[in-house]
Structures are given as C-alpha cells and as structure tokens.
mmCIF file of C-alpha atoms in Angstrom:
data_model
loop_
_atom_site.group_PDB
_atom_site.id
_atom_site.type_symbol
_atom_site.label_atom_id
_atom_site.label_comp_id
_atom_site.label_asym_id
_atom_site.label_seq_id
_atom_site.Cartn_x
_atom_site.Cartn_y
_atom_site.Cartn_z
ATOM 1 C CA UNK W 1 0.055 0.011 0.014
ATOM 2 C CA UNK W 2 1.054 3.526 -0.593
ATOM 3 C CA UNK W 3 2.318 5.715 2.252
ATOM 4 C CA UNK W 4 1.128 8.999 0.697
ATOM 5 C CA UNK W 5 0.245 11.836 3.018
ATOM 6 C CA UNK W 6 -3.422 12.157 4.068
ATOM 7 C CA UNK W 7 -5.386 14.584 1.884
ATOM 8 C CA UNK W 8 -8.146 14.860 -0.566
ATOM 9 C CA UNK W 9 -6.030 13.572 -3.488
ATOM 10 C CA UNK W 10 -4.799 10.636 -1.550
ATOM 11 C CA UNK W 11 -8.345 9.702 -0.364
ATOM 12 C CA UNK W 12 -9.897 10.178 -3.748
ATOM 13 C CA UNK W 13 -7.303 8.070 -5.545
ATOM 14 C CA UNK W 14 -6.604 5.456 -2.858
ATOM 15 C CA UNK W 15 -8.368 2.751 -4.792
ATOM 16 C CA UNK W 16 -5.918 2.985 -7.616
ATOM 17 C CA UNK W 17 -2.953 2.123 -5.312
ATOM 18 C CA UNK W 18 -4.275 -0.780 -3.360
ATOM 19 C CA UNK W 19 -2.905 -4.290 -3.497
ATOM 20 C CA UNK W 20 -5.069 -7.233 -4.203
ATOM 21 C CA UNK W 21 -6.837 -8.721 -7.224
ATOM 22 C CA UNK W 22 -6.699 -6.524 -10.272
ATOM 23 C CA UNK W 23 -9.830 -5.646 -12.081
ATOM 24 C CA UNK W 24 -11.988 -5.848 -8.991
ATOM 25 C CA UNK W 25 -13.133 -2.356 -8.977
ATOM 26 C CA UNK W 26 -14.265 -2.271 -12.655
ATOM 27 C CA UNK W 27 -16.117 -5.637 -12.301
ATOM 28 C CA UNK W 28 -17.771 -4.488 -9.131
ATOM 29 C CA UNK W 29 -18.794 -1.170 -10.689
ATOM 30 C CA UNK W 30 -20.117 -2.785 -13.854
ATOM 31 C CA UNK W 31 -22.090 -5.516 -12.138
ATOM 32 C CA UNK W 32 -23.449 -3.000 -9.490
ATOM 33 C CA UNK W 33 -24.619 -0.646 -12.317
ATOM 34 C CA UNK W 34 -26.326 -3.641 -14.178
ATOM 35 C CA UNK W 35 -28.034 -4.737 -10.941
ATOM 36 C CA UNK W 36 -29.147 -1.215 -10.175
ATOM 37 C CA UNK W 37 -30.557 -0.823 -13.671
ATOM 38 C CA UNK W 38 -32.461 -4.080 -13.451
ATOM 39 C CA UNK W 39 -33.919 -3.045 -9.995
ATOM 40 C CA UNK W 40 -34.911 0.334 -11.367
ATOM 41 C CA UNK W 41 -36.603 -1.166 -14.390
ATOM 42 C CA UNK W 42 -38.442 -3.616 -12.212
ATOM 43 C CA UNK W 43 -39.512 -0.855 -9.828
ATOM 44 C CA UNK W 44 -40.808 1.188 -12.730
ATOM 45 C CA UNK W 45 -42.757 -1.786 -14.027
ATOM 46 C CA UNK W 46 -44.343 -2.263 -10.615
ATOM 47 C CA UNK W 47 -45.378 1.406 -10.565
ATOM 48 C CA UNK W 48 -46.463 1.571 -14.201
ATOM 49 C CA UNK W 49 -50.184 1.527 -13.439
ATOM 50 C CA UNK W 50 -49.776 4.670 -11.260
ATOM 51 C CA UNK W 51 -47.867 6.450 -13.995
ATOM 52 C CA UNK W 52 -50.412 5.403 -16.562
ATOM 53 C CA UNK W 53 -53.204 7.089 -14.497
ATOM 54 C CA UNK W 54 -51.151 10.263 -14.114
ATOM 55 C CA UNK W 55 -50.392 10.357 -17.832
ATOM 56 C CA UNK W 56 -54.153 9.864 -18.677
ATOM 57 C CA UNK W 57 -55.028 12.680 -16.296
ATOM 58 C CA UNK W 58 -52.603 15.048 -17.982
ATOM 59 C CA UNK W 59 -53.625 14.033 -21.503
ATOM 60 C CA UNK W 60 -57.359 13.857 -21.002
ATOM 61 C CA UNK W 61 -58.080 16.217 -18.136
ATOM 62 C CA UNK W 62 -55.404 18.937 -18.244
ATOM 63 C CA UNK W 63 -53.628 17.630 -15.270
ATOM 64 C CA UNK W 64 -56.591 17.559 -12.911
ATOM 65 C CA UNK W 65 -56.379 14.141 -11.141
ATOM 66 C CA UNK W 66 -59.561 14.563 -9.013
ATOM 67 C CA UNK W 67 -61.597 12.520 -11.399
ATOM 68 C CA UNK W 68 -59.043 9.735 -11.120
ATOM 69 C CA UNK W 69 -58.625 9.776 -7.308
ATOM 70 C CA UNK W 70 -60.559 6.588 -6.579
ATOM 71 C CA UNK W 71 -58.750 4.656 -9.384
ATOM 72 C CA UNK W 72 -55.454 6.109 -8.206
ATOM 73 C CA UNK W 73 -55.906 5.050 -4.640
ATOM 74 C CA UNK W 74 -56.803 1.490 -5.648
ATOM 75 C CA UNK W 75 -53.839 1.149 -8.017
ATOM 76 C CA UNK W 76 -51.403 2.915 -5.649
ATOM 77 C CA UNK W 77 -52.138 0.390 -2.809
ATOM 78 C CA UNK W 78 -51.727 -2.527 -5.177
ATOM 79 C CA UNK W 79 -48.416 -0.980 -6.541
ATOM 80 C CA UNK W 80 -47.052 -0.241 -3.203
ATOM 81 C CA UNK W 81 -47.793 -3.694 -1.940
ATOM 82 C CA UNK W 82 -46.016 -5.114 -4.925
ATOM 83 C CA UNK W 83 -43.050 -2.791 -4.264
ATOM 84 C CA UNK W 84 -42.705 -4.308 -0.837
ATOM 85 C CA UNK W 85 -41.397 -7.408 -2.578
ATOM 86 C CA UNK W 86 -38.471 -5.288 -3.536
ATOM 87 C CA UNK W 87 -37.202 -4.932 0.097
ATOM 88 C CA UNK W 88 -35.844 -8.488 0.538
ATOM 89 C CA UNK W 89 -34.364 -8.310 -2.994
ATOM 90 C CA UNK W 90 -32.730 -5.030 -2.234
ATOM 91 C CA UNK W 91 -31.341 -6.369 1.071
ATOM 92 C CA UNK W 92 -29.964 -9.453 -0.640
ATOM 93 C CA UNK W 93 -28.350 -7.352 -3.385
ATOM 94 C CA UNK W 94 -26.902 -4.985 -0.756
ATOM 95 C CA UNK W 95 -25.304 -7.829 1.309
ATOM 96 C CA UNK W 96 -23.958 -9.596 -1.794
ATOM 97 C CA UNK W 97 -22.103 -6.479 -2.927
ATOM 98 C CA UNK W 98 -20.972 -5.533 0.652
ATOM 99 C CA UNK W 99 -19.794 -9.027 1.158
ATOM 100 C CA UNK W 100 -17.803 -8.921 -2.075
ATOM 101 C CA UNK W 101 -16.224 -5.659 -1.020
ATOM 102 C CA UNK W 102 -15.377 -6.963 2.462
ATOM 103 C CA UNK W 103 -13.830 -10.133 1.104
ATOM 104 C CA UNK W 104 -11.722 -8.073 -1.305
ATOM 105 C CA UNK W 105 -10.321 -5.827 1.427
ATOM 106 C CA UNK W 106 -10.158 -8.304 4.290
ATOM 107 C CA UNK W 107 -9.164 -11.570 2.418
ATOM 108 C CA UNK W 108 -7.887 -10.063 -0.812
ATOM 109 C CA UNK W 109 -10.295 -12.310 -2.790
ATOM 110 C CA UNK W 110 -11.477 -11.473 -6.311
ATOM 111 C CA UNK W 111 -14.886 -10.229 -7.245
ATOM 112 C CA UNK W 112 -17.644 -12.878 -6.662
ATOM 113 C CA UNK W 113 -21.268 -12.366 -5.621
ATOM 114 C CA UNK W 114 -22.664 -15.026 -3.374
ATOM 115 C CA UNK W 115 -24.932 -15.613 -0.383
ATOM 116 C CA UNK W 116 -23.053 -17.316 2.546
ATOM 117 C CA UNK W 117 -22.730 -16.988 6.244
ATOM 118 C CA UNK W 118 -20.744 -13.737 5.746
ATOM 119 C CA UNK W 119 -23.711 -12.089 3.989
ATOM 120 C CA UNK W 120 -26.137 -13.462 6.560
ATOM 121 C CA UNK W 121 -24.041 -11.596 9.304
ATOM 122 C CA UNK W 122 -24.012 -8.446 7.190
ATOM 123 C CA UNK W 123 -27.769 -8.638 6.753
ATOM 124 C CA UNK W 124 -28.240 -9.064 10.480
ATOM 125 C CA UNK W 125 -25.936 -6.128 11.210
ATOM 126 C CA UNK W 126 -27.822 -4.020 8.546
ATOM 127 C CA UNK W 127 -31.160 -4.864 10.117
ATOM 128 C CA UNK W 128 -29.910 -4.017 13.630
ATOM 129 C CA UNK W 129 -28.636 -0.658 12.405
ATOM 130 C CA UNK W 130 -32.019 -0.036 10.714
ATOM 131 C CA UNK W 131 -33.862 -0.865 13.941
ATOM 132 C CA UNK W 132 -31.572 1.456 15.897
ATOM 133 C CA UNK W 133 -32.219 4.255 13.458
ATOM 134 C CA UNK W 134 -35.944 3.833 13.803
ATOM 135 C CA UNK W 135 -35.500 3.623 17.587
ATOM 136 C CA UNK W 136 -33.490 6.798 17.463
ATOM 137 C CA UNK W 137 -36.243 8.636 15.664
ATOM 138 C CA UNK W 138 -38.757 7.480 18.280
ATOM 139 C CA UNK W 139 -36.424 8.541 21.033
ATOM 140 C CA UNK W 140 -36.035 11.966 19.419
ATOM 141 C CA UNK W 141 -39.792 12.325 19.133
ATOM 142 C CA UNK W 142 -40.400 11.309 22.708
ATOM 143 C CA UNK W 143 -37.472 13.060 24.202
ATOM 144 C CA UNK W 144 -37.570 16.441 22.355
ATOM 145 C CA UNK W 145 -40.545 16.964 20.184
ATOM 146 C CA UNK W 146 -43.298 15.989 22.638
ATOM 147 C CA UNK W 147 -41.924 18.229 25.552
ATOM 148 C CA UNK W 148 -41.420 20.983 23.071
ATOM 149 C CA UNK W 149 -45.004 20.808 21.861
ATOM 150 C CA UNK W 150 -46.259 20.691 25.441
ATOM 151 C CA UNK W 151 -44.130 23.751 26.305
ATOM 152 C CA UNK W 152 -45.259 25.520 23.166
ATOM 153 C CA UNK W 153 -48.846 24.894 24.007
ATOM 154 C CA UNK W 154 -48.543 26.256 27.507
ATOM 155 C CA UNK W 155 -45.952 28.990 27.160
ATOM 156 C CA UNK W 156 -45.993 29.866 23.517
ATOM 157 C CA UNK W 157 -44.336 28.768 20.312
ATOM 158 C CA UNK W 158 -40.972 30.359 21.077
ATOM 159 C CA UNK W 159 -40.698 28.524 24.399
ATOM 160 C CA UNK W 160 -41.596 25.252 22.699
ATOM 161 C CA UNK W 161 -38.929 25.672 20.103
ATOM 162 C CA UNK W 162 -36.397 26.548 22.847
ATOM 163 C CA UNK W 163 -37.331 23.626 25.132
ATOM 164 C CA UNK W 164 -37.333 21.125 22.233
ATOM 165 C CA UNK W 165 -34.035 22.445 20.959
ATOM 166 C CA UNK W 166 -32.338 22.440 24.325
ATOM 167 C CA UNK W 167 -33.470 18.861 24.926
ATOM 168 C CA UNK W 168 -32.247 17.791 21.605
ATOM 169 C CA UNK W 169 -28.884 19.462 22.073
ATOM 170 C CA UNK W 170 -28.641 18.124 25.638
ATOM 171 C CA UNK W 171 -29.237 14.601 24.467
ATOM 172 C CA UNK W 172 -26.966 14.794 21.353
ATOM 173 C CA UNK W 173 -24.164 16.818 22.831
ATOM 174 C CA UNK W 174 -20.920 14.760 23.304
ATOM 175 C CA UNK W 175 -20.356 13.537 26.895
ATOM 176 C CA UNK W 176 -17.283 14.561 28.903
ATOM 177 C CA UNK W 177 -16.228 10.888 29.293
ATOM 178 C CA UNK W 178 -15.652 10.491 25.632
ATOM 179 C CA UNK W 179 -12.101 10.647 24.430
ATOM 180 C CA UNK W 180 -10.769 13.230 21.913
ATOM 181 C CA UNK W 181 -10.734 10.393 19.329
ATOM 182 C CA UNK W 182 -14.494 10.352 19.410
ATOM 183 C CA UNK W 183 -14.724 14.055 18.628
ATOM 184 C CA UNK W 184 -11.686 15.129 16.583
ATOM 185 C CA UNK W 185 -12.992 18.743 16.428
ATOM 186 C CA UNK W 186 -12.751 19.104 20.224
ATOM 187 C CA UNK W 187 -9.089 19.852 21.063
#
C-alpha cells in the first residue's frame, strides 16, 4: 500500500494504489450498475399503473387528477404492496455487494457475488442498524418534540422551540467521558 500523506487527493485516488486482485473495481462497478438498472426497471414496471393514470389525467383532463382519485388510490395500494417485494431483494443485493467488498479488502479475494454466512451476518448487522435508526427517531420524538410541543402549548411557540431544541442538544451533545478520538474537532 502507498504511504502518501493524508489529503483529498490521497483519499480520492486510494483505490488505484491498493494491493489485491486486479480488475475488482471495474467488475464491481459494472455488475453493480447492471443490478441497479435491473432493479430500477423492475420498480418502474411495478409502478407503471400509477404512472399510466397520471399520464391519462394530464392528457385527457389537463392535469386535474380529482376525477381519477378513486382509481389512483386502488392502483397505488396494489403497486405499493407489490413494491414491498423489492425490500428483501434489495437487502440481498446490498449484502452480496457489501460481502464482495469486504472479502476483497479483508481476504484479498477477487470479485464474486454469493450468499453465505458472511452475507447473513452483514444482513443481520444492517437490520440491527435499521432498527436502531428507527428507535432513534422514536427517542427523538419522545425526548424532544413532545416536551417542546407541550411547552409550546402552555408558554408559547418560542418557548416550545427553545425547550425542544435544548433537549435535543442536551441529548446529542458529546459527553465529557468520551475521548478526543471520538470528537476530533474538540481539542
């Protein structure tokens, strides 16, 4: 590996100077682009009935979709339920490419997509991070927004914004027990 000084140029061009199997990056990028294109085309196909109603509304009714509202609601529900099928496929594609990337950098293996125990662990970690993100949103709502709304209802909008903002900052501010490595801007 190169021992260039840290900087924007070194970070941007690091992939050109890494050791390991040659051609990995181009194969990875090409297959990823192809998989993304296939997923987008499939997603557009699933949503085609919705687009067809909007096109009809613009062509026949000068863009007024109120006449098509019932039809649009029925088709939207059906299309969105069909799009839920994309979630496990998207997760599988993500873990296959993430696994290929990890194997390249950790084990110096060539590019190969597969589903194995490594990908299962990556999927589990991804799902845990997703659950933590959703939990964080709920914690933010319960910890800052709700007291802010209560303060705003009793003491005015400005007080609500200040209370909610202070709670948010108090919760998200770095703790004193954290080392400087956690917060490189604090010196």
